[in-house]
């Protein structure tokens, strides 16, 4: 599923990559940037935590001109006034203006590296509202954010995850593979899909994914027992041969009517059953109720 | 509370009188929670605690609105995340059961074709009955059924009057003396305006057939409503949501309206915060409160007891209307299942499992001796 998300082209999505100190998600972030560049989309990267050289290393050089890096590192808060984009400028108006300033921008992808720095210096409620405005604004096609989940309280991670349409949590794998990614994808209709996969990121920012085998303790698939044929291994014959079947179908049934009578009977009649009672000479029709004299 | 004398009351669109002075709206989930009396009472508030990914609570909201469209009620939909129009476009399509009527009219002229697999040889009297005799096709019933795989026809949807409130498009209004933060204040004002303008509080003359307003408020308490109860230990507006619900219930009681409110309780009740009391207050401030717990993504998914269901339904509170106490159900173990044509809520028997285990341990002990 991770590769589907990588190649996904639906608009208005918010992809959140959650990582921890033991396994970095920046590799996957680079893969997303690379995939978007290859699709011909304009990618705007707000780099607060790493320099441009580190993020752009290994990316496809033919489409690098579509990448717009707004350097916030190493001065994200603007103390020395050396960075082009500070954390305070993370507003929907400012970012929308930044994107509109690029020429011939069709589908723009906004990558935030990382959201943790923004959330630590601003009110999470306000940041979430701004993210929602950016999503629904119409100028940006997809927002991809990196969040260090061990830097925040569980509540903050929860609300940003709740806002996202796809959440990818990375964790270290206990073998030589790079890591384990747990992807949760929520579609518009409310359907939720989850999958855990091993992933590794190569030098040229391509993602290779391997499905993770489910552990036996988890959902046990019922063994498909092939149903035994009940008509076999019997001392008498329960099957029909071809001629026997034809002869059976030719048998005239006792209540077979002609077509006209059938359709006449099928016509909806007013009223259903009516009981017509004609008293006999022997029938003693007494109006009185025989239980009248009961002393109950 | 509004008291009416029964003679002067006119029939109100698609409602049923359960007890004197008490109207009920049809509830689409026909296997209703026990004690709910088979419907939502007019003037009450239903609180739904969302499941983790907001799939089934959103489905309940859509059922509620779809029922309103089919019954001809007016709708009010407020949302902060997705535009109300998007939610309206996802409403499920109602199942119309005129299959029997259709078949009889065309069955007459059709000659019985031996190659036609539909003609029956022996049971030909049942030829014109609908192929699947569903229990849904009853002539007198309260509530409708919906097919989740299809969306409602645009003509049917647009025939219903719908007022919407989309938080993202509202301009923030500075509220000087209001105890509520701006988004909740604006929402409350909007609801109040609609109720007054459309006359749900009785301000229009009695000659017009009175209708009911159905309010659907999606995901109140989430950050997109400007509420920080989900993410902070000491939220700045810790009483925002509770004040809003209190004012909303006042509006509902004095008008012919019903509200369903969904709340992301899993975000509010985070372990490390002391906000668990907030959920208790929110539940007290509503009339009926249920919580949906989906199995998706949790360890309960592997439990064989739950394999036929999609989640658990917890009844947090039952309404106490016009009485001191409510009917307490026998068992509170309810599970739900979303099928294509029905949202079913059933009892699950957890006692059997535990008693079976008890028997097994006793017999094992005897054998050892």
XYZ file of C-alpha atoms in Angstrom:
665
model
C 0.000 0.000 0.000
C 2.921 2.337 0.637
C 3.815 2.370 -3.051
C 0.207 3.183 -3.934
C 0.284 6.159 -1.621
C 3.581 7.217 -3.162
C 2.114 7.177 -6.639
C -1.250 8.443 -5.527
C -2.647 11.421 -7.335
C -5.838 12.283 -5.504
C -6.161 15.894 -4.558
C -6.741 17.385 -1.156
C -4.761 14.770 0.707
C -2.617 15.235 3.761
C 0.067 12.614 4.208
C 1.707 12.466 7.600
C 4.961 10.610 8.178
C 5.509 9.883 11.858
C 8.973 8.887 12.940
C 10.948 8.510 16.117
C 14.546 8.957 17.134
C 15.250 5.268 16.475
C 14.069 5.347 12.877
C 14.028 8.429 10.690
C 11.271 9.120 8.214
C 13.250 11.561 6.131
C 14.143 8.802 3.676
C 10.503 8.192 2.873
C 9.996 11.943 2.627
C 12.681 12.108 -0.028
C 10.977 9.318 -1.941
C 7.742 11.280 -1.926
C 9.525 14.374 -3.214
C 11.173 12.330 -5.947
C 7.915 10.696 -7.006
C 6.151 14.067 -7.189
C 8.971 15.568 -9.261
C 8.807 12.662 -11.682
C 5.069 13.277 -12.105
C 5.874 16.822 -13.147
C 4.415 18.491 -10.093
C 5.835 21.567 -8.464
C 7.246 20.709 -5.091
C 7.694 23.357 -2.430
C 9.796 22.212 0.476
C 9.829 24.146 3.733
C 13.121 23.026 5.226
C 13.411 23.871 8.895
C 15.560 20.992 10.017
C 17.940 20.042 7.261
C 19.912 21.989 4.696
C 18.987 21.955 1.052
C 21.982 19.873 0.061
C 20.980 17.036 2.344
C 17.342 16.938 1.245
C 18.081 17.254 -2.453
C 20.898 14.719 -2.516
C 20.096 11.817 -4.785
C 17.033 13.372 -6.368
C 16.460 13.062 -10.087
C 18.484 15.884 -11.619
C 16.278 16.276 -14.692
C 13.323 17.612 -12.775
C 15.142 19.490 -10.083
C 13.998 22.821 -11.514
C 10.481 21.999 -10.344
C 11.734 21.806 -6.790
C 11.504 25.022 -4.798
C 13.369 24.877 -1.538
C 12.555 27.495 1.056
C 15.465 27.421 3.420
C 14.618 27.782 7.065
C 17.632 25.883 8.351
C 19.789 26.790 10.248
C 17.752 29.744 11.469
C 14.102 28.630 11.520
C 12.961 31.237 14.015
C 14.597 34.102 12.196
C 16.860 35.225 15.028
C 19.733 36.122 12.743
C 17.501 37.078 9.799
C 19.437 34.795 7.502
C 16.715 32.401 6.433
C 14.228 32.889 3.662
C 11.361 31.225 5.450
C 10.735 31.218 9.166
C 8.350 29.296 11.346
C 6.257 32.402 11.919
C 5.556 32.598 8.227
C 3.677 29.301 8.338
C 0.301 30.800 7.541
C -2.077 29.871 4.801
C -1.927 33.314 3.197
C 1.853 33.401 3.122
C 2.259 29.902 1.765
C -0.477 30.356 -0.824
C 1.257 33.533 -1.990
C 4.579 31.710 -2.155
C 3.077 29.059 -4.367
C 1.261 31.480 -6.586
C 4.534 33.313 -7.139
C 6.017 30.350 -8.980
C 5.413 30.490 -12.650
C 3.328 27.951 -14.540
C 2.464 26.054 -11.405
C -0.109 23.361 -12.106
C -0.327 20.907 -9.268
C 1.684 21.954 -6.274
C 2.848 19.726 -3.506
C 3.811 21.216 -0.168
C 6.380 19.334 1.875
C 7.010 20.406 5.452
C 10.255 19.264 7.067
C 9.287 19.191 9.770
C 5.924 19.893 11.341
C 7.393 19.261 14.775
C 9.260 22.533 14.768
C 6.167 24.431 13.718
C 4.009 22.745 16.346
C 6.474 23.446 19.135
C 6.412 27.155 18.480
C 2.760 27.707 17.762
C -0.606 26.675 19.063
C -1.465 23.207 17.658
C -5.078 24.271 17.171
C -4.060 27.176 14.965
C -1.580 25.070 12.979
C -4.200 22.391 12.335
C -6.646 24.994 11.138
C -4.017 26.433 8.807
C -3.214 23.005 7.449
C -6.892 22.423 6.755
C -7.125 25.785 4.990
C -4.133 24.884 2.838
C -5.682 21.560 1.921
C -9.011 22.989 0.962
C -7.635 26.159 -0.567
C -7.396 24.751 -4.057
C -3.871 25.951 -4.752
C -2.097 23.006 -3.170
C -2.777 19.498 -4.318
C -1.150 17.533 -1.503
C 0.460 18.375 1.799
C 3.154 16.046 3.090
C 4.446 16.548 6.594
C 7.092 14.921 8.741
C 6.348 14.657 12.448
C 8.640 13.424 15.174
C 6.141 11.687 17.413
C 8.425 11.459 20.427
C 8.767 15.230 20.599
C 5.127 15.890 21.326
C 2.450 14.853 23.710
C 0.250 12.013 22.626
C -2.710 14.347 22.264
C -0.977 16.582 19.750
C 0.194 13.613 17.687
C -3.358 12.283 17.845
C -4.999 15.408 16.511
C -2.549 15.855 13.650
C -2.955 12.180 12.770
C -6.721 12.554 12.885
C -6.510 15.424 10.436
C -4.398 13.442 7.969
C -5.844 11.273 5.233
C -2.856 8.919 5.321
C -0.566 8.245 8.255
C 2.721 6.400 7.802
C 4.472 5.435 11.038
C 7.997 4.171 10.741
C 9.730 2.003 13.284
C 13.008 0.129 13.293
C 12.918 -3.446 12.129
C 14.750 -6.092 14.103
C 16.676 -7.350 11.119
C 18.886 -5.909 8.424
C 16.066 -4.190 6.539
C 15.715 -0.478 6.895
C 12.480 -0.267 8.773
C 8.847 -1.152 9.186
C 6.187 1.200 7.907
C 2.614 1.013 9.117
C 0.311 2.780 6.675
C -3.231 3.769 7.556
C -5.215 5.195 4.711
C -8.633 6.749 5.016
C -10.734 7.304 1.922
C -13.417 9.936 1.486
C -16.178 7.361 1.847
C -14.950 6.404 5.282
C -13.212 3.167 4.323
C -10.028 2.513 6.260
C -7.137 0.377 5.040
C -4.118 -0.600 7.074
C -0.946 -2.393 6.159
C 2.487 -3.044 7.609
C 5.426 -3.377 5.269
C 9.202 -3.507 5.325
C 10.777 -0.691 3.378
C 14.207 0.491 2.369
C 15.319 3.664 0.670
C 18.045 3.554 -1.931
C 20.683 6.165 -2.793
C 18.627 7.648 -5.613
C 15.562 8.126 -3.449
C 13.565 5.178 -4.675
C 11.511 3.162 -2.274
C 11.510 -0.589 -2.204
C 8.854 -2.307 -0.222
C 8.384 -5.835 0.977
C 5.228 -7.193 2.478
C 5.438 -8.174 6.093
C 4.271 -11.654 6.980
C 1.501 -11.660 9.504
C 2.427 -13.270 12.769
C 0.558 -16.475 13.578
C -0.860 -15.039 16.760
C -2.927 -12.575 14.807
C -5.960 -13.091 12.607
C -6.178 -16.764 11.859
C -7.494 -17.502 8.432
C -9.892 -20.389 8.515
C -8.556 -23.456 6.818
C -10.407 -23.969 3.618
C -11.626 -27.476 3.959
C -12.815 -28.719 0.613
C -16.293 -30.036 1.018
C -16.572 -33.753 0.642
C -18.953 -34.876 -2.036
C -21.835 -36.571 -0.156
C -22.888 -38.691 -3.117
C -19.638 -40.595 -3.328
C -18.730 -43.768 -1.481
C -22.274 -45.011 -1.128
C -23.703 -48.461 -1.726
C -26.557 -47.044 -3.785
C -26.522 -44.649 -6.685
C -27.626 -41.094 -6.023
C -26.462 -39.594 -9.260
C -28.300 -39.236 -12.529
C -26.989 -40.019 -15.910
C -27.842 -37.806 -18.858
C -30.694 -39.974 -20.167
C -32.140 -40.391 -16.705
C -32.160 -36.645 -16.236
C -33.957 -36.066 -19.534
C -36.551 -38.687 -18.698
C -37.119 -37.086 -15.334
C -37.785 -33.717 -16.898
C -40.297 -35.216 -19.328
C -42.530 -36.563 -16.581
C -45.874 -34.801 -16.570
C -46.550 -33.240 -13.261
C -49.967 -33.752 -11.628
C -51.019 -30.110 -11.511
C -49.623 -28.804 -14.745
C -52.086 -26.399 -16.268
C -52.134 -24.842 -19.662
C -50.617 -21.426 -20.062
C -53.964 -19.637 -20.210
C -55.199 -21.158 -17.019
C -51.889 -20.316 -15.321
C -52.019 -16.684 -16.269
C -55.674 -16.531 -15.338
C -54.879 -17.845 -11.906
C -51.923 -15.505 -11.569
C -54.032 -12.434 -12.242
C -54.457 -10.533 -9.034
C -58.003 -11.036 -7.825
C -59.724 -8.734 -5.426
C -60.004 -10.399 -2.082
C -58.393 -13.629 -1.128
C -60.167 -16.606 0.351
C -63.834 -16.505 1.053
C -65.605 -19.070 3.127
C -69.011 -19.994 1.767
C -71.035 -21.888 4.276
C -74.383 -23.400 3.512
C -75.948 -25.004 6.515
C -77.195 -28.525 6.046
C -80.479 -29.889 7.267
C -78.554 -31.730 9.974
C -76.696 -28.662 11.172
C -78.136 -27.299 14.328
C -77.621 -23.585 14.071
C -78.391 -22.180 17.476
C -77.942 -18.460 18.000
C -77.486 -18.805 21.722
C -74.108 -19.009 23.255
C -73.882 -22.382 25.074
C -71.510 -20.932 27.642
C -73.956 -18.342 28.861
C -75.032 -20.280 31.911
C -71.533 -20.808 33.135
C -71.034 -19.287 36.520
C -67.537 -18.001 36.128
C -40.521 21.836 27.888
C -43.445 22.622 25.699
C -46.831 21.356 26.765
C -49.633 21.003 24.282
C -53.192 19.925 24.691
C -53.900 17.069 22.377
C -56.995 18.391 20.613
C -55.372 21.514 19.291
C -52.318 19.777 17.895
C -52.037 19.264 14.209
C -50.227 16.342 12.705
C -46.576 17.057 12.172
C -44.826 15.684 9.161
C -43.831 12.040 9.574
C -43.773 11.769 13.299
C -45.487 9.395 15.628
C -47.046 10.154 18.930
C -45.675 7.737 21.477
C -46.876 9.197 24.723
C -49.122 12.215 25.122
C -47.108 15.302 24.382
C -44.213 13.349 23.013
C -43.249 13.033 19.370
C -40.791 10.564 17.968
C -38.839 10.651 14.773
C -38.150 7.522 12.840
C -34.823 5.932 13.475
C -33.319 4.326 10.431
C -31.449 1.618 12.242
C -34.398 -0.632 12.697
C -32.775 -2.812 15.308
C -32.625 0.115 17.656
C -30.748 0.291 20.884
C -32.799 -1.156 23.669
C -34.788 1.319 25.623
C -34.600 3.938 22.921
C -38.264 3.354 22.244
C -37.880 2.917 18.536
C -37.020 6.451 17.573
C -35.524 9.774 18.478
C -37.758 12.034 20.472
C -38.280 15.504 19.075
C -36.451 18.103 21.109
C -33.619 15.831 22.163
C -29.935 15.559 21.526
C -28.190 12.373 20.491
C -24.477 12.259 21.195
C -22.353 9.820 19.202
C -18.787 9.209 20.284
C -16.839 8.674 17.100
C -14.904 5.545 16.362
C -11.197 5.936 15.757
C -11.317 6.664 12.042
C -14.762 8.274 11.998
C -16.192 5.784 9.520
C -19.244 4.415 11.334
C -20.178 7.596 13.157
C -20.118 9.400 9.820
C -22.352 6.652 8.448
C -24.856 7.195 11.264
C -24.906 10.901 10.538
C -25.583 10.197 6.874
C -28.401 7.802 7.757
C -29.935 10.486 9.966
C -29.808 13.062 7.177
C -31.015 10.633 4.520
C -34.018 9.766 6.677
C -34.730 13.483 6.906
C -34.649 13.844 3.139
C -36.991 10.907 2.626
C -39.443 12.107 5.283
C -39.432 15.633 3.966
C -37.903 17.212 7.059
C -35.615 20.204 6.897
C -31.938 19.680 7.475
C -29.150 21.655 9.054
C -25.643 20.318 8.615
C -22.547 21.820 10.211
C -19.041 20.590 9.627
C -15.518 21.892 9.997
C -13.588 19.309 8.084
C -15.405 18.425 4.884
C -17.799 20.774 3.219
C -21.452 19.981 4.065
C -22.218 19.622 0.354
C -19.679 16.801 0.123
C -21.364 14.997 3.004
C -24.781 15.516 1.406
C -23.540 13.995 -1.830
C -22.559 10.835 0.017
C -26.026 10.161 1.458
C -27.150 6.572 0.872
C -29.961 5.861 -1.509
C -33.282 4.690 -0.038
C -34.549 1.234 -0.965
C -37.871 1.557 -2.722
C -39.879 -1.646 -2.528
C -42.249 -1.529 -5.462
C -40.731 -4.623 -6.976
C -43.939 -6.646 -6.543
C -46.057 -4.031 -8.290
C -43.639 -3.821 -11.194
C -43.540 -7.559 -11.790
C -47.313 -8.086 -11.804
C -47.858 -5.486 -14.490
C -45.255 -6.927 -16.815
C -45.789 -10.614 -15.974
C -49.161 -10.721 -17.717
C -48.023 -10.208 -21.270
C -44.898 -12.302 -21.007
C -45.314 -15.806 -22.471
C -43.696 -18.459 -20.381
C -40.519 -19.283 -22.150
C -39.018 -22.717 -21.496
C -35.575 -21.259 -21.996
C -36.312 -18.386 -19.643
C -34.731 -19.301 -16.367
C -37.230 -17.171 -14.504
C -40.314 -19.246 -15.304
C -40.958 -21.750 -12.623
C -42.174 -25.191 -13.498
C -43.686 -26.411 -10.281
C -44.063 -23.321 -8.182
C -45.537 -21.214 -10.963
C -48.018 -19.605 -8.629
C -45.101 -17.700 -7.132
C -43.926 -16.542 -10.527
C -44.772 -12.919 -10.008
C -43.604 -12.566 -6.470
C -40.385 -10.599 -6.017
C -37.395 -12.869 -6.271
C -36.127 -12.059 -2.815
C -38.896 -11.808 -0.301
C -37.321 -9.311 1.962
C -38.648 -8.616 5.367
C -38.109 -4.988 4.535
C -41.074 -4.821 2.234
C -43.818 -4.203 4.737
C -46.469 -1.658 4.057
C -46.725 -0.144 7.483
C -43.473 0.679 9.083
C -41.753 3.522 10.748
C -38.438 4.318 9.117
C -36.776 3.424 5.846
C -33.935 1.280 4.629
C -30.965 2.457 2.680
C -28.502 0.929 0.288
C -25.035 2.011 1.274
C -23.430 1.079 -2.013
C -25.439 3.680 -3.935
C -25.731 7.391 -3.349
C -28.991 9.238 -3.243
C -30.383 10.642 -6.465
C -29.591 14.348 -6.810
C -33.245 15.182 -7.507
C -34.365 13.575 -4.284
C -31.586 15.243 -2.355
C -32.214 18.670 -3.753
C -35.899 18.431 -2.985
C -35.030 18.668 0.683
C -34.278 22.034 2.187
C -30.816 21.986 3.704
C -29.045 24.724 5.618
C -25.327 24.305 5.932
C -22.601 25.749 8.100
C -19.004 25.259 7.045
C -16.596 26.466 9.677
C -13.732 27.089 7.267
C -15.725 29.597 5.270
C -17.099 31.510 8.193
C -15.438 34.825 8.889
C -14.316 34.937 12.502
C -16.454 37.291 14.536
C -15.043 38.904 17.616
C -17.273 37.987 20.492
C -16.722 40.445 23.251
C -18.971 39.259 25.993
C -19.797 35.749 24.903
C -18.614 32.827 27.021
C -18.178 30.857 23.822
C -15.268 31.036 21.415
C -16.023 32.323 17.973
C -16.795 29.148 15.984
C -19.274 27.748 18.519
C -20.854 31.139 18.959
C -21.316 31.552 15.225
C -22.775 28.051 14.941
C -25.229 28.650 17.739
C -26.293 31.947 16.210
C -26.784 30.276 12.854
C -28.949 27.514 14.356
C -30.994 30.056 16.271
C -31.549 32.135 13.115
C -32.735 29.127 11.137
C -35.118 28.020 13.870
C -36.614 31.494 14.172
C -36.803 32.217 10.467
C -38.353 28.901 9.480
C -40.681 28.985 12.412
C -39.725 25.769 14.178
C -40.309 27.423 17.522
C -43.940 28.022 16.775
C -43.713 31.597 15.590
C -45.395 30.875 12.251
C -49.175 30.591 12.009
C -50.752 27.182 12.583
C -52.204 26.796 9.096
C -48.956 25.639 7.508
C -48.110 21.971 8.058
C -45.458 22.054 10.701
C -42.222 20.326 9.996
C -39.256 19.127 11.991
C -35.685 20.350 11.710
C -32.939 17.749 11.817
C -29.551 19.077 12.901
C -26.341 17.194 12.190
C -23.206 18.584 13.797
C -20.065 16.769 12.794
C -16.999 16.309 14.972
C -17.610 18.979 17.598
C -14.699 19.310 19.976
C -12.073 18.715 17.335
C -9.370 21.267 16.687
C -10.969 22.441 13.483
C -13.749 24.016 15.547
C -11.114 26.022 17.362
C -11.450 23.878 20.467
C -8.311 22.827 22.305
C -9.904 20.279 24.597
C -8.254 17.515 22.535
C -4.689 18.633 22.868
C -4.168 20.503 26.089
C -4.070 19.722 29.754
C -5.647 22.990 30.751
C -7.514 24.198 27.741
C -8.158 27.878 27.488
C -11.819 27.269 26.712
C -12.393 24.220 28.845
C -16.086 24.959 29.105
C -16.645 25.836 25.477
C -18.143 22.584 24.323
C -20.199 22.066 27.460
C -21.636 25.581 27.248
C -22.450 25.039 23.620
C -24.272 21.776 24.315
C -26.204 23.360 27.134
C -27.365 26.220 24.931
C -28.101 23.839 22.067
C -30.303 21.634 24.196
C -32.223 24.706 25.305
C -32.845 25.585 21.671
C -33.911 22.030 20.887
C -36.359 21.835 23.758
C -38.156 25.002 22.660
C -38.479 24.028 19.023
C -39.462 21.134 16.823
C -35.970 19.907 16.167
C -33.664 16.978 16.817
C -29.897 17.071 16.846
C -27.215 14.476 16.403
C -23.715 15.521 17.484
C -20.573 13.495 16.858
C -17.586 14.010 19.107
C -14.074 12.552 18.674
C -13.919 11.230 22.214
C -10.807 9.143 21.565
C -8.883 12.389 21.107
C -10.374 14.001 24.201
C -9.861 11.082 26.523
C -6.119 10.782 26.080
C -4.456 9.064 29.034
C -2.024 11.735 30.029
C -4.571 14.508 30.274
C -6.965 15.070 33.080
C -9.722 15.697 30.570
C -11.657 12.559 31.212
C -14.104 14.504 33.289
C -15.008 16.523 30.214
C -16.491 13.505 28.469
C -18.613 12.744 31.493
C -19.967 16.279 31.462
C -20.633 16.155 27.744
C -22.568 12.907 28.165
C -24.654 14.368 30.977
C -25.527 17.345 28.819
C -27.026 15.195 26.092
C -30.157 13.102 26.239
C -29.031 9.917 24.555
C -25.354 9.048 24.308
C -23.792 6.137 22.484
C -20.188 5.313 21.686
C -18.972 3.406 18.681
C -15.862 1.311 18.961
C -14.607 -0.060 15.689
C -12.536 -3.239 15.637
C -10.434 -2.062 12.735
C -6.834 -1.715 13.757
C -7.292 -3.003 17.283
C -6.405 -6.362 18.806
C -10.112 -7.183 19.087
C -10.157 -7.778 15.356
C -8.601 -11.194 15.954
C -11.066 -12.203 18.646
C -13.305 -14.997 17.310
C -16.226 -13.736 19.340
C -16.285 -10.545 17.291
C -15.637 -11.953 13.878
C -19.114 -11.318 12.527
C -19.242 -7.708 13.608
C -17.576 -4.446 12.764
C -17.518 -2.947 16.204
C -19.067 -2.531 19.600
C -21.782 -0.085 20.497
C -21.737 1.206 24.054
C -24.848 2.864 25.386
C -23.570 5.574 27.670
C -26.851 7.202 28.543
C -30.519 6.712 27.857
C -32.980 9.582 27.719
C -35.144 10.448 30.674
C -37.939 12.420 29.098
C -40.986 13.388 31.108
C -40.020 10.868 33.757
C -37.586 10.385 36.583
C -35.804 7.268 35.439
C -35.439 5.414 32.211
C -35.894 1.843 31.209
C -32.690 -0.028 31.898
C -31.889 -2.705 29.329
C -31.086 -6.276 30.363
C -27.751 -6.356 28.719
C -25.443 -3.656 27.531
C -23.317 -5.816 25.249
C -24.230 -4.558 21.840
C -22.295 -4.984 18.643
C -22.943 -3.419 15.276
C -22.463 -4.570 11.728
C -22.743 -2.430 8.641
C -24.237 -4.442 5.816
C -25.070 -3.052 2.416
C -28.745 -2.551 3.175
C -28.867 -2.381 6.895
C -26.992 -1.174 9.901
C -27.623 -3.901 12.419
C -27.177 -3.681 16.148
C -27.312 -6.955 18.006
C -26.741 -8.389 21.423
C -23.599 -10.411 21.763
C -23.356 -12.983 24.469
C -20.121 -12.667 26.308
C -21.528 -14.501 29.324
C -21.646 -17.778 27.411
C -17.967 -17.618 26.685
C -17.012 -16.957 30.270
C -19.337 -19.660 31.639
C -18.012 -22.164 29.110
C -14.492 -21.445 30.302
C -15.620 -21.988 33.876
C -17.068 -25.400 33.034
C -13.886 -26.415 31.247
C -11.667 -25.537 34.167
C -13.875 -27.458 36.581
C -13.859 -30.636 34.497
C -10.127 -30.391 33.930
C -9.618 -30.167 37.667
C -11.738 -33.264 38.330
C -9.877 -35.322 35.798
C -6.554 -34.528 37.324
C -7.644 -35.864 40.666
